[in-house]
PDB file of C-alpha atoms in Angstrom:
ATOM      1  CA  MET A  16     116.200 122.582  79.994  1.00  0.00           C
ATOM      2  CA  ASN A  17     119.406 120.707  79.953  1.00  0.00           C
ATOM      3  CA  ASN A  18     119.096 117.867  77.680  1.00  0.00           C
ATOM      4  CA  ASN A  19     122.852 117.131  77.991  1.00  0.00           C
ATOM      5  CA  LYS A  20     122.228 114.913  80.869  1.00  0.00           C
ATOM      6  CA  VAL A  21     122.669 111.255  80.574  1.00  0.00           C
ATOM      7  CA  TRP A  22     119.795 109.104  82.399  1.00  0.00           C
ATOM      8  CA  LEU A  23     119.848 105.748  83.475  1.00  0.00           C
ATOM      9  CA  VAL A  24     116.313 104.082  83.838  1.00  0.00           C
ATOM     10  CA  THR A  25     115.835 100.448  85.230  1.00  0.00           C
ATOM     11  CA  GLY A  26     112.714  98.546  84.483  1.00  0.00           C
ATOM     12  CA  ALA A  27     112.222 100.408  81.114  1.00  0.00           C
ATOM     13  CA  SER A  28     110.378  97.956  78.945  1.00  0.00           C
ATOM     14  CA  LYS A  29     106.980  98.917  80.247  1.00  0.00           C
ATOM     15  CA  GLY A  30     105.063 101.227  82.361  1.00  0.00           C
ATOM     16  CA  LEU A  31     106.328 104.536  83.773  1.00  0.00           C
ATOM     17  CA  GLY A  32     109.830 103.405  82.864  1.00  0.00           C
ATOM     18  CA  LEU A  33     109.156 102.958  79.229  1.00  0.00           C
ATOM     19  CA  ALA A  34     107.090 106.201  79.071  1.00  0.00           C
ATOM     20  CA  LEU A  35     110.067 107.985  80.558  1.00  0.00           C
ATOM     21  CA  VAL A  36     112.562 106.625  78.334  1.00  0.00           C
ATOM     22  CA  ASN A  37     110.390 107.586  75.186  1.00  0.00           C
ATOM     23  CA  GLN A  38     109.989 111.101  76.612  1.00  0.00           C
ATOM     24  CA  LEU A  39     113.694 111.558  77.308  1.00  0.00           C
ATOM     25  CA  LEU A  40     114.603 110.227  73.861  1.00  0.00           C
ATOM     26  CA  ASN A  41     112.162 112.581  72.010  1.00  0.00           C
ATOM     27  CA  GLN A  42     113.562 115.497  73.966  1.00  0.00           C
ATOM     28  CA  GLY A  43     117.247 114.801  72.886  1.00  0.00           C
ATOM     29  CA  TYR A  44     118.588 113.166  76.108  1.00  0.00           C
ATOM     30  CA  GLN A  45     121.087 110.356  76.187  1.00  0.00           C
ATOM     31  CA  VAL A  46     119.387 107.320  77.692  1.00  0.00           C
ATOM     32  CA  ALA A  47     120.748 103.967  79.097  1.00  0.00           C
ATOM     33  CA  ALA A  48     117.804 101.780  79.981  1.00  0.00           C
ATOM     34  CA  THR A  49     117.563  98.358  81.511  1.00  0.00           C
ATOM     35  CA  SER A  50     115.423  95.307  81.422  1.00  0.00           C
ATOM     36  CA  ARG A  51     115.679  91.618  82.174  1.00  0.00           C
ATOM     37  CA  SER A  52     115.166  91.116  78.394  1.00  0.00           C
ATOM     38  CA  ILE A  53     117.098  93.328  75.884  1.00  0.00           C
ATOM     39  CA  ASP A  54     114.800  92.066  73.135  1.00  0.00           C
ATOM     40  CA  ASP A  55     111.694  93.171  74.973  1.00  0.00           C
ATOM     41  CA  LEU A  56     113.137  96.557  75.719  1.00  0.00           C
ATOM     42  CA  GLN A  57     114.157  97.157  72.190  1.00  0.00           C
ATOM     43  CA  ALA A  58     110.849  96.112  70.983  1.00  0.00           C
ATOM     44  CA  ALA A  59     108.983  98.358  73.601  1.00  0.00           C
ATOM     45  CA  VAL A  60     111.068 101.447  73.020  1.00  0.00           C
ATOM     46  CA  GLY A  61     111.260 100.720  69.191  1.00  0.00           C
ATOM     47  CA  GLN A  62     114.079 103.543  68.423  1.00  0.00           C
ATOM     48  CA  THR A  63     117.498 102.650  67.267  1.00  0.00           C
ATOM     49  CA  THR A  64     119.634 105.849  67.811  1.00  0.00           C
ATOM     50  CA  ASP A  65     123.229 106.367  69.383  1.00  0.00           C
ATOM     51  CA  ALA A  66     121.450 108.422  72.180  1.00  0.00           C
ATOM     52  CA  PHE A  67     119.996 104.895  73.391  1.00  0.00           C
ATOM     53  CA  LEU A  68     121.830 102.215  74.986  1.00  0.00           C
ATOM     54  CA  PRO A  69     119.538  99.273  76.025  1.00  0.00           C
ATOM     55  CA  LEU A  70     120.917  96.774  78.538  1.00  0.00           C
ATOM     56  CA  ALA A  71     119.868  93.276  79.805  1.00  0.00           C
ATOM     57  CA  VAL A  72     120.666  93.363  83.499  1.00  0.00           C
ATOM     58  CA  ASN A  73     119.958  91.290  86.460  1.00  0.00           C
ATOM     59  CA  LEU A  74     119.206  93.594  89.312  1.00  0.00           C
ATOM     60  CA  LYS A  75     120.090  90.902  91.836  1.00  0.00           C
ATOM     61  CA  SER A  76     123.544  90.554  90.448  1.00  0.00           C
ATOM     62  CA  GLU A  77     126.062  93.371  91.369  1.00  0.00           C
ATOM     63  CA  GLN A  78     128.346  92.049  88.710  1.00  0.00           C
ATOM     64  CA  SER A  79     125.557  92.394  86.076  1.00  0.00           C
ATOM     65  CA  ILE A  80     125.218  96.029  87.346  1.00  0.00           C
ATOM     66  CA  VAL A  81     128.910  96.896  87.438  1.00  0.00           C
ATOM     67  CA  ASP A  82     129.152  95.524  83.666  1.00  0.00           C
ATOM     68  CA  ALA A  83     126.229  97.758  82.683  1.00  0.00           C
ATOM     69  CA  LEU A  84     127.557 100.876  84.318  1.00  0.00           C
ATOM     70  CA  ASP A  85     131.041 100.220  82.744  1.00  0.00           C
ATOM     71  CA  GLN A  86     129.095 100.056  79.170  1.00  0.00           C
ATOM     72  CA  ILE A  87     127.101 103.463  80.060  1.00  0.00           C
ATOM     73  CA  ILE A  88     130.361 105.334  80.920  1.00  0.00           C
ATOM     74  CA  ALA A  89     132.129 103.972  77.833  1.00  0.00           C
ATOM     75  CA  ARG A  90     129.203 104.991  75.584  1.00  0.00           C
ATOM     76  CA  PHE A  91     128.379 108.326  77.386  1.00  0.00           C
ATOM     77  CA  GLY A  92     131.105 109.311  79.417  1.00  0.00           C
ATOM     78  CA  LYS A  93     129.042 109.772  82.610  1.00  0.00           C
ATOM     79  CA  ILE A  94     125.730 109.304  84.298  1.00  0.00           C
ATOM     80  CA  ASP A  95     123.721 112.350  85.560  1.00  0.00           C
ATOM     81  CA  VAL A  96     120.227 111.044  86.651  1.00  0.00           C
ATOM     82  CA  VAL A  97     119.421 107.602  87.833  1.00  0.00           C
ATOM     83  CA  VAL A  98     115.788 106.141  87.987  1.00  0.00           C
ATOM     84  CA  ASN A  99     115.457 103.096  90.047  1.00  0.00           C
ATOM     85  CA  ASN A 100     112.091 102.070  88.527  1.00  0.00           C
ATOM     86  CA  ALA A 101     112.082  98.289  88.361  1.00  0.00           C
ATOM     87  CA  GLY A 102     109.779  96.475  90.429  1.00  0.00           C
ATOM     88  CA  TYR A 103     106.448  94.707  90.491  1.00  0.00           C
ATOM     89  CA  GLY A 104     103.290  94.255  92.877  1.00  0.00           C
ATOM     90  CA  GLN A 105     102.679  91.537  95.252  1.00  0.00           C
ATOM     91  CA  VAL A 106      98.926  90.966  96.501  1.00  0.00           C
ATOM     92  CA  GLY A 107      98.266  88.790  99.543  1.00  0.00           C
ATOM     93  CA  GLY A 108      97.690  88.957 102.894  1.00  0.00           C
ATOM     94  CA  LEU A 109     100.569  88.857 105.342  1.00  0.00           C
ATOM     95  CA  GLU A 110      99.628  85.499 106.557  1.00  0.00           C
ATOM     96  CA  GLU A 111      98.897  84.052 103.079  1.00  0.00           C
ATOM     97  CA  LEU A 112     102.137  85.052 101.543  1.00  0.00           C
ATOM     98  CA  SER A 113     105.197  82.611 102.103  1.00  0.00           C
ATOM     99  CA  ASP A 114     108.652  83.785 103.105  1.00  0.00           C
ATOM    100  CA  GLU A 115     109.738  82.953  99.679  1.00  0.00           C
ATOM    101  CA  GLU A 116     107.010  85.032  97.986  1.00  0.00           C
ATOM    102  CA  ALA A 117     107.825  88.063 100.441  1.00  0.00           C
ATOM    103  CA  ARG A 118     111.529  88.010 100.238  1.00  0.00           C
ATOM    104  CA  ALA A 119     111.358  87.737  96.180  1.00  0.00           C
ATOM    105  CA  ASN A 120     109.424  91.063  96.309  1.00  0.00           C
ATOM    106  CA  PHE A 121     111.972  92.696  98.618  1.00  0.00           C
ATOM    107  CA  ASN A 122     114.826  91.393  96.287  1.00  0.00           C
ATOM    108  CA  ILE A 123     113.682  93.349  93.368  1.00  0.00           C
ATOM    109  CA  ASN A 124     111.875  96.354  94.919  1.00  0.00           C
ATOM    110  CA  VAL A 125     114.460  97.110  97.658  1.00  0.00           C
ATOM    111  CA  PHE A 126     117.742  95.326  97.217  1.00  0.00           C
ATOM    112  CA  GLY A 127     117.612  95.590  93.437  1.00  0.00           C
ATOM    113  CA  SER A 128     117.555  99.535  93.776  1.00  0.00           C
ATOM    114  CA  LEU A 129     120.216  99.296  96.537  1.00  0.00           C
ATOM    115  CA  ASN A 130     122.367  97.208  94.387  1.00  0.00           C
ATOM    116  CA  ILE A 131     122.204  99.941  91.688  1.00  0.00           C
ATOM    117  CA  ILE A 132     122.721 102.876  94.388  1.00  0.00           C
ATOM    118  CA  ARG A 133     125.781 101.115  95.831  1.00  0.00           C
ATOM    119  CA  GLN A 134     127.449 100.711  92.306  1.00  0.00           C
ATOM    120  CA  VAL A 135     126.550 104.114  90.785  1.00  0.00           C
ATOM    121  CA  MET A 136     127.427 106.408  93.796  1.00  0.00           C
ATOM    122  CA  PRO A 137     131.078 106.082  93.200  1.00  0.00           C
ATOM    123  CA  HIS A 138     130.590 107.519  89.779  1.00  0.00           C
ATOM    124  CA  LEU A 139     128.351 110.307  91.057  1.00  0.00           C
ATOM    125  CA  ARG A 140     130.770 111.059  93.875  1.00  0.00           C
ATOM    126  CA  LYS A 141     133.618 111.555  91.651  1.00  0.00           C
ATOM    127  CA  GLN A 142     131.690 114.007  89.578  1.00  0.00           C
ATOM    128  CA  ARG A 143     130.259 115.382  92.610  1.00  0.00           C
ATOM    129  CA  SER A 144     126.895 115.850  90.941  1.00  0.00           C
ATOM    130  CA  GLY A 145     123.793 113.587  90.070  1.00  0.00           C
ATOM    131  CA  HIS A 146     120.317 112.887  90.972  1.00  0.00           C
ATOM    132  CA  ILE A 147     118.735 109.479  92.068  1.00  0.00           C
ATOM    133  CA  PHE A 148     115.045 108.844  91.673  1.00  0.00           C
ATOM    134  CA  ASN A 149     113.655 105.880  93.683  1.00  0.00           C
ATOM    135  CA  ILE A 150     110.062 104.935  92.367  1.00  0.00           C
ATOM    136  CA  SER A 151     108.084 104.138  95.487  1.00  0.00           C
ATOM    137  CA  SER A 152     104.314 104.198  95.448  1.00  0.00           C
ATOM    138  CA  ILE A 153     101.749 105.820  97.313  1.00  0.00           C
ATOM    139  CA  GLY A 154     101.689 102.560  99.015  1.00  0.00           C
ATOM    140  CA  GLY A 155     105.005 103.638 100.341  1.00  0.00           C
ATOM    141  CA  PHE A 156     103.551 106.463 102.285  1.00  0.00           C
ATOM    142  CA  THR A 157     100.255 105.052 103.616  1.00  0.00           C
ATOM    143  CA  GLY A 158      99.592 101.307 103.866  1.00  0.00           C
ATOM    144  CA  ASN A 159      95.934 101.058 104.383  1.00  0.00           C
ATOM    145  CA  PHE A 160      95.120  98.411 101.662  1.00  0.00           C
ATOM    146  CA  PRO A 161      94.372  94.913 102.808  1.00  0.00           C
ATOM    147  CA  GLY A 162      96.356  92.483 100.737  1.00  0.00           C
ATOM    148  CA  PHE A 163      99.192  94.697  99.930  1.00  0.00           C
ATOM    149  CA  GLY A 164     101.247  94.477 102.973  1.00  0.00           C
ATOM    150  CA  ILE A 165     104.339  93.043 101.785  1.00  0.00           C
ATOM    151  CA  TYR A 166     104.200  95.313  98.611  1.00  0.00           C
ATOM    152  CA  CYS A 167     103.594  98.349 100.712  1.00  0.00           C
ATOM    153  CA  ALA A 168     106.493  97.188 103.076  1.00  0.00           C
ATOM    154  CA  THR A 169     108.887  97.032 100.004  1.00  0.00           C
ATOM    155  CA  LYS A 170     107.802 100.665  99.159  1.00  0.00           C
ATOM    156  CA  PHE A 171     107.893 102.030 102.688  1.00  0.00           C
ATOM    157  CA  ALA A 172     111.625 100.698 102.677  1.00  0.00           C
ATOM    158  CA  VAL A 173     112.315 102.625  99.298  1.00  0.00           C
ATOM    159  CA  HIS A 174     110.806 105.687 101.088  1.00  0.00           C
ATOM    160  CA  GLY A 175     113.077 105.355 104.195  1.00  0.00           C
ATOM    161  CA  PHE A 176     116.406 104.652 102.465  1.00  0.00           C
ATOM    162  CA  THR A 177     115.776 107.484 100.026  1.00  0.00           C
ATOM    163  CA  GLU A 178     115.391 109.947 102.841  1.00  0.00           C
ATOM    164  CA  SER A 179     118.643 108.672 104.271  1.00  0.00           C
ATOM    165  CA  LEU A 180     120.383 108.736 100.868  1.00  0.00           C
ATOM    166  CA  ALA A 181     119.318 112.427 100.416  1.00  0.00           C
ATOM    167  CA  ALA A 182     121.095 113.307 103.698  1.00  0.00           C
ATOM    168  CA  GLU A 183     124.044 111.136 102.978  1.00  0.00           C
ATOM    169  CA  ALA A 184     124.804 112.183  99.254  1.00  0.00           C
ATOM    170  CA  ALA A 185     124.209 115.930  99.856  1.00  0.00           C
ATOM    171  CA  LEU A 186     127.722 116.262 100.967  1.00  0.00           C
ATOM    172  CA  PHE A 187     128.764 115.360  97.227  1.00  0.00           C
ATOM    173  CA  GLY A 188     126.417 117.548  95.569  1.00  0.00           C
ATOM    174  CA  ILE A 189     123.976 114.630  94.793  1.00  0.00           C
ATOM    175  CA  LYS A 190     120.246 114.866  95.073  1.00  0.00           C
ATOM    176  CA  ALA A 191     117.750 112.011  96.019  1.00  0.00           C
ATOM    177  CA  THR A 192     114.151 111.939  95.340  1.00  0.00           C
ATOM    178  CA  VAL A 193     111.431 109.470  96.554  1.00  0.00           C
ATOM    179  CA  VAL A 194     108.734 109.180  93.993  1.00  0.00           C
ATOM    180  CA  TYR A 195     104.986 107.909  95.201  1.00  0.00           C
ATOM    181  CA  PRO A 196     102.916 107.737  92.215  1.00  0.00           C
ATOM    182  CA  GLY A 197      99.201 106.970  92.560  1.00  0.00           C
ATOM    183  CA  TYR A 198      97.125 104.950  89.873  1.00  0.00           C
ATOM    184  CA  PHE A 199      98.713 105.532  86.521  1.00  0.00           C
ATOM    185  CA  ARG A 200      97.402 103.537  83.166  1.00  0.00           C
ATOM    186  CA  THR A 201     100.189 101.371  82.760  1.00  0.00           C
ATOM    187  CA  ASN A 202     100.253  97.335  82.705  1.00  0.00           C
ATOM    188  CA  PHE A 203     101.403  97.289  86.409  1.00  0.00           C
ATOM    189  CA  LEU A 204      98.122  95.576  87.235  1.00  0.00           C
ATOM    190  CA  THR A 205      98.395  92.729  84.674  1.00  0.00           C
ATOM    191  CA  SER A 206      99.698  89.326  85.240  1.00  0.00           C
ATOM    192  CA  GLY A 207     103.395  90.213  84.197  1.00  0.00           C
ATOM    193  CA  SER A 208     103.744  92.805  86.747  1.00  0.00           C
ATOM    194  CA  LEU A 209     101.211  91.765  89.705  1.00  0.00           C
ATOM    195  CA  SER A 210     101.929  88.482  91.484  1.00  0.00           C
ATOM    196  CA  VAL A 211      99.137  86.967  93.342  1.00  0.00           C
ATOM    197  CA  PRO A 212      99.425  84.386  96.460  1.00  0.00           C
ATOM    198  CA  GLN A 213     100.154  81.005  95.686  1.00  0.00           C
ATOM    199  CA  ASN A 214      98.101  79.710  98.424  1.00  0.00           C
ATOM    200  CA  PRO A 215      95.347  81.911  99.058  1.00  0.00           C
ATOM    201  CA  ILE A 216      93.189  81.642 102.361  1.00  0.00           C
ATOM    202  CA  GLU A 217      89.349  81.526 101.725  1.00  0.00           C
ATOM    203  CA  GLU A 218      88.470  83.374 104.855  1.00  0.00           C
ATOM    204  CA  TYR A 219      90.365  86.802 103.671  1.00  0.00           C
ATOM    205  CA  SER A 220      87.317  87.871 101.774  1.00  0.00           C
ATOM    206  CA  ASN A 221      88.577  91.615 102.225  1.00  0.00           C
ATOM    207  CA  VAL A 222      91.909  90.659 100.555  1.00  0.00           C
ATOM    208  CA  ARG A 223      90.093  88.912  97.801  1.00  0.00           C
ATOM    209  CA  GLU A 224      87.747  92.033  97.055  1.00  0.00           C
ATOM    210  CA  VAL A 225      90.849  94.429  96.796  1.00  0.00           C
ATOM    211  CA  GLN A 226      92.726  91.975  94.361  1.00  0.00           C
ATOM    212  CA  SER A 227      89.652  91.504  92.318  1.00  0.00           C
ATOM    213  CA  ALA A 228      89.010  95.220  92.199  1.00  0.00           C
ATOM    214  CA  HIS A 229      92.518  96.037  91.017  1.00  0.00           C
ATOM    215  CA  GLU A 230      92.715  93.087  88.431  1.00  0.00           C
ATOM    216  CA  ASP A 231      89.117  93.500  87.096  1.00  0.00           C
ATOM    217  CA  ASN A 232      88.018  97.300  87.720  1.00  0.00           C
ATOM    218  CA  ILE A 233      91.015  99.424  88.393  1.00  0.00           C
ATOM    219  CA  ASN A 234      93.329  98.046  85.638  1.00  0.00           C
ATOM    220  CA  GLY A 235      92.657  99.833  82.526  1.00  0.00           C
ATOM    221  CA  ASN A 236      90.826 102.610  84.342  1.00  0.00           C
ATOM    222  CA  GLN A 237      93.552 104.377  86.198  1.00  0.00           C
ATOM    223  CA  PRO A 238      93.191 108.030  86.269  1.00  0.00           C
ATOM    224  CA  GLY A 239      96.874 108.897  85.789  1.00  0.00           C
ATOM    225  CA  ASP A 240      98.748 109.526  82.373  1.00  0.00           C
ATOM    226  CA  PRO A 241     102.024 108.013  82.533  1.00  0.00           C
ATOM    227  CA  ASP A 242     103.506 110.400  79.846  1.00  0.00           C
ATOM    228  CA  LYS A 243     102.589 113.496  82.049  1.00  0.00           C
ATOM    229  CA  ALA A 244     104.182 111.520  85.193  1.00  0.00           C
ATOM    230  CA  ALA A 245     107.318 111.207  83.008  1.00  0.00           C
ATOM    231  CA  GLN A 246     107.325 114.853  82.050  1.00  0.00           C
ATOM    232  CA  VAL A 247     107.182 116.033  85.891  1.00  0.00           C
ATOM    233  CA  MET A 248     110.183 113.909  86.720  1.00  0.00           C
ATOM    234  CA  ILE A 249     112.067 115.485  83.629  1.00  0.00           C
ATOM    235  CA  ASP A 250     111.035 118.820  84.904  1.00  0.00           C
ATOM    236  CA  VAL A 251     112.008 118.004  88.584  1.00  0.00           C
ATOM    237  CA  ALA A 252     115.385 116.831  87.473  1.00  0.00           C
ATOM    238  CA  SER A 253     116.004 120.151  85.811  1.00  0.00           C
ATOM    239  CA  ASP A 254     115.475 121.994  89.025  1.00  0.00           C
ATOM    240  CA  PRO A 255     118.341 123.176  91.207  1.00  0.00           C
ATOM    241  CA  GLU A 256     116.491 122.423  94.551  1.00  0.00           C
ATOM    242  CA  PRO A 257     114.295 119.286  93.605  1.00  0.00           C
ATOM    243  CA  PRO A 258     111.880 117.707  96.403  1.00  0.00           C
ATOM    244  CA  VAL A 259     113.156 114.777  98.539  1.00  0.00           C
ATOM    245  CA  HIS A 260     109.445 113.620  98.307  1.00  0.00           C
ATOM    246  CA  LEU A 261     107.485 113.647  95.007  1.00  0.00           C
ATOM    247  CA  PHE A 262     103.838 112.561  94.830  1.00  0.00           C
ATOM    248  CA  LEU A 263     102.470 111.987  91.502  1.00  0.00           C
ATOM    249  CA  GLY A 264      98.736 112.153  90.908  1.00  0.00           C
ATOM    250  CA  GLN A 265      95.673 113.783  92.409  1.00  0.00           C
ATOM    251  CA  ASP A 266      94.797 110.422  94.162  1.00  0.00           C
ATOM    252  CA  ALA A 267      98.425 110.324  95.503  1.00  0.00           C
ATOM    253  CA  TYR A 268      98.052 113.958  96.847  1.00  0.00           C
ATOM    254  CA  ASP A 269      94.714 113.282  98.624  1.00  0.00           C
ATOM    255  CA  LEU A 270      95.901 109.903 100.021  1.00  0.00           C
ATOM    256  CA  ALA A 271      98.936 111.582 101.572  1.00  0.00           C
ATOM    257  CA  TYR A 272      97.069 114.252 103.218  1.00  0.00           C
ATOM    258  CA  GLN A 273      94.665 111.606 104.511  1.00  0.00           C
ATOM    259  CA  LYS A 274      97.560 109.846 106.222  1.00  0.00           C
ATOM    260  CA  ILE A 275      98.879 113.107 107.375  1.00  0.00           C
ATOM    261  CA  ASP A 276      95.703 113.865 109.246  1.00  0.00           C
ATOM    262  CA  ILE A 277      95.584 110.445 110.620  1.00  0.00           C
ATOM    263  CA  ILE A 278      99.013 110.943 112.277  1.00  0.00           C
ATOM    264  CA  LYS A 279      98.285 114.348 113.422  1.00  0.00           C
ATOM    265  CA  ASN A 280      94.876 113.098 115.108  1.00  0.00           C
ATOM    266  CA  ASP A 281      96.736 110.327 116.854  1.00  0.00           C
ATOM    267  CA  LEU A 282      99.659 112.508 117.999  1.00  0.00           C
ATOM    268  CA  GLU A 283      96.898 114.960 119.591  1.00  0.00           C
ATOM    269  CA  LYS A 284      94.657 112.452 120.895  1.00  0.00           C
ATOM    270  CA  TRP A 285      97.519 110.464 122.678  1.00  0.00           C
ATOM    271  CA  LYS A 286      99.730 113.306 123.419  1.00  0.00           C
ATOM    272  CA  PRO A 287      99.529 113.073 127.417  1.00  0.00           C
ATOM    273  CA  LEU A 288     100.738 109.436 127.135  1.00  0.00           C
ATOM    274  CA  ILE A 289     103.178 110.080 124.366  1.00  0.00           C
ATOM    275  CA  THR A 290     105.009 112.750 126.110  1.00  0.00           C
ATOM    276  CA  SER A 291     104.826 111.220 129.767  1.00  0.00           C
ATOM    277  CA  THR A 292     107.815 108.941 129.010  1.00  0.00           C
ATOM    278  CA  GLY A 293     110.587 111.175 130.153  1.00  0.00           C
ATOM    279  CA  TYR A 294     112.613 110.844 133.476  1.00  0.00           C
ATOM    280  CA  GLU A 295     111.257 113.281 136.051  1.00  0.00           C
ATOM    281  CA  GLN A 296     113.171 116.542 136.400  1.00  0.00           C
ATOM    282  CA  VAL A 297     114.612 117.245 139.958  1.00  0.00           C
TER     283      VAL A 297
END
């Protein structure tokens, strides 16, 4: 395993990002990590070493990102692996959530990652190597979750632009992988990472049931081990032919196949109509 690679991990003060940073440092990698609060990040990681560069970054500010990348290059000389992990969950029916709430979720989960990609690609193109992991969710592959429509929409966007990035960046020897975690035992379902609707609508009992289940029952009982997920990503980054699609967790694996089966059934059931739309051959 090549631990000479320099990693950049966003949203690293908790959850999968924190697990990944700790695993990397313990294995001798050089790691730059970002959070909104450098104090929170340093306290969470709890390590002071020349191999660790904590950074306070506003992902909505391209200048903040440029400044951070300059510091990383000055310290480590390069960036090899980028993990766009920063994001948060948004609960609420599509009718319930305001335009402001929806756009706020997109600003971090989608545009924050795009801002990183836009600014880091010149460095990766110059060295003609690199690997970008964009953390989506199993909710970025299947959206059949009442109350998670906006969150799923952000993660479907991550899914989509990562596929395009993989095709665009291959020209420069750069890899891209979209990661679909299932339920991992992190603080993702706590109030600091999961926003609830400001103006809930009483009639949406199914949304309230799903919201309550995530906050009260699933939280703290998730089957996935974030340390094991982090190790999978480290292993994938060392593979010369990494996947474009990386599902994490038995639940993600099962849900992905359920979605694939639904699509296959829809295709075959409606095939006569689907394929009836071409011009008649003369």
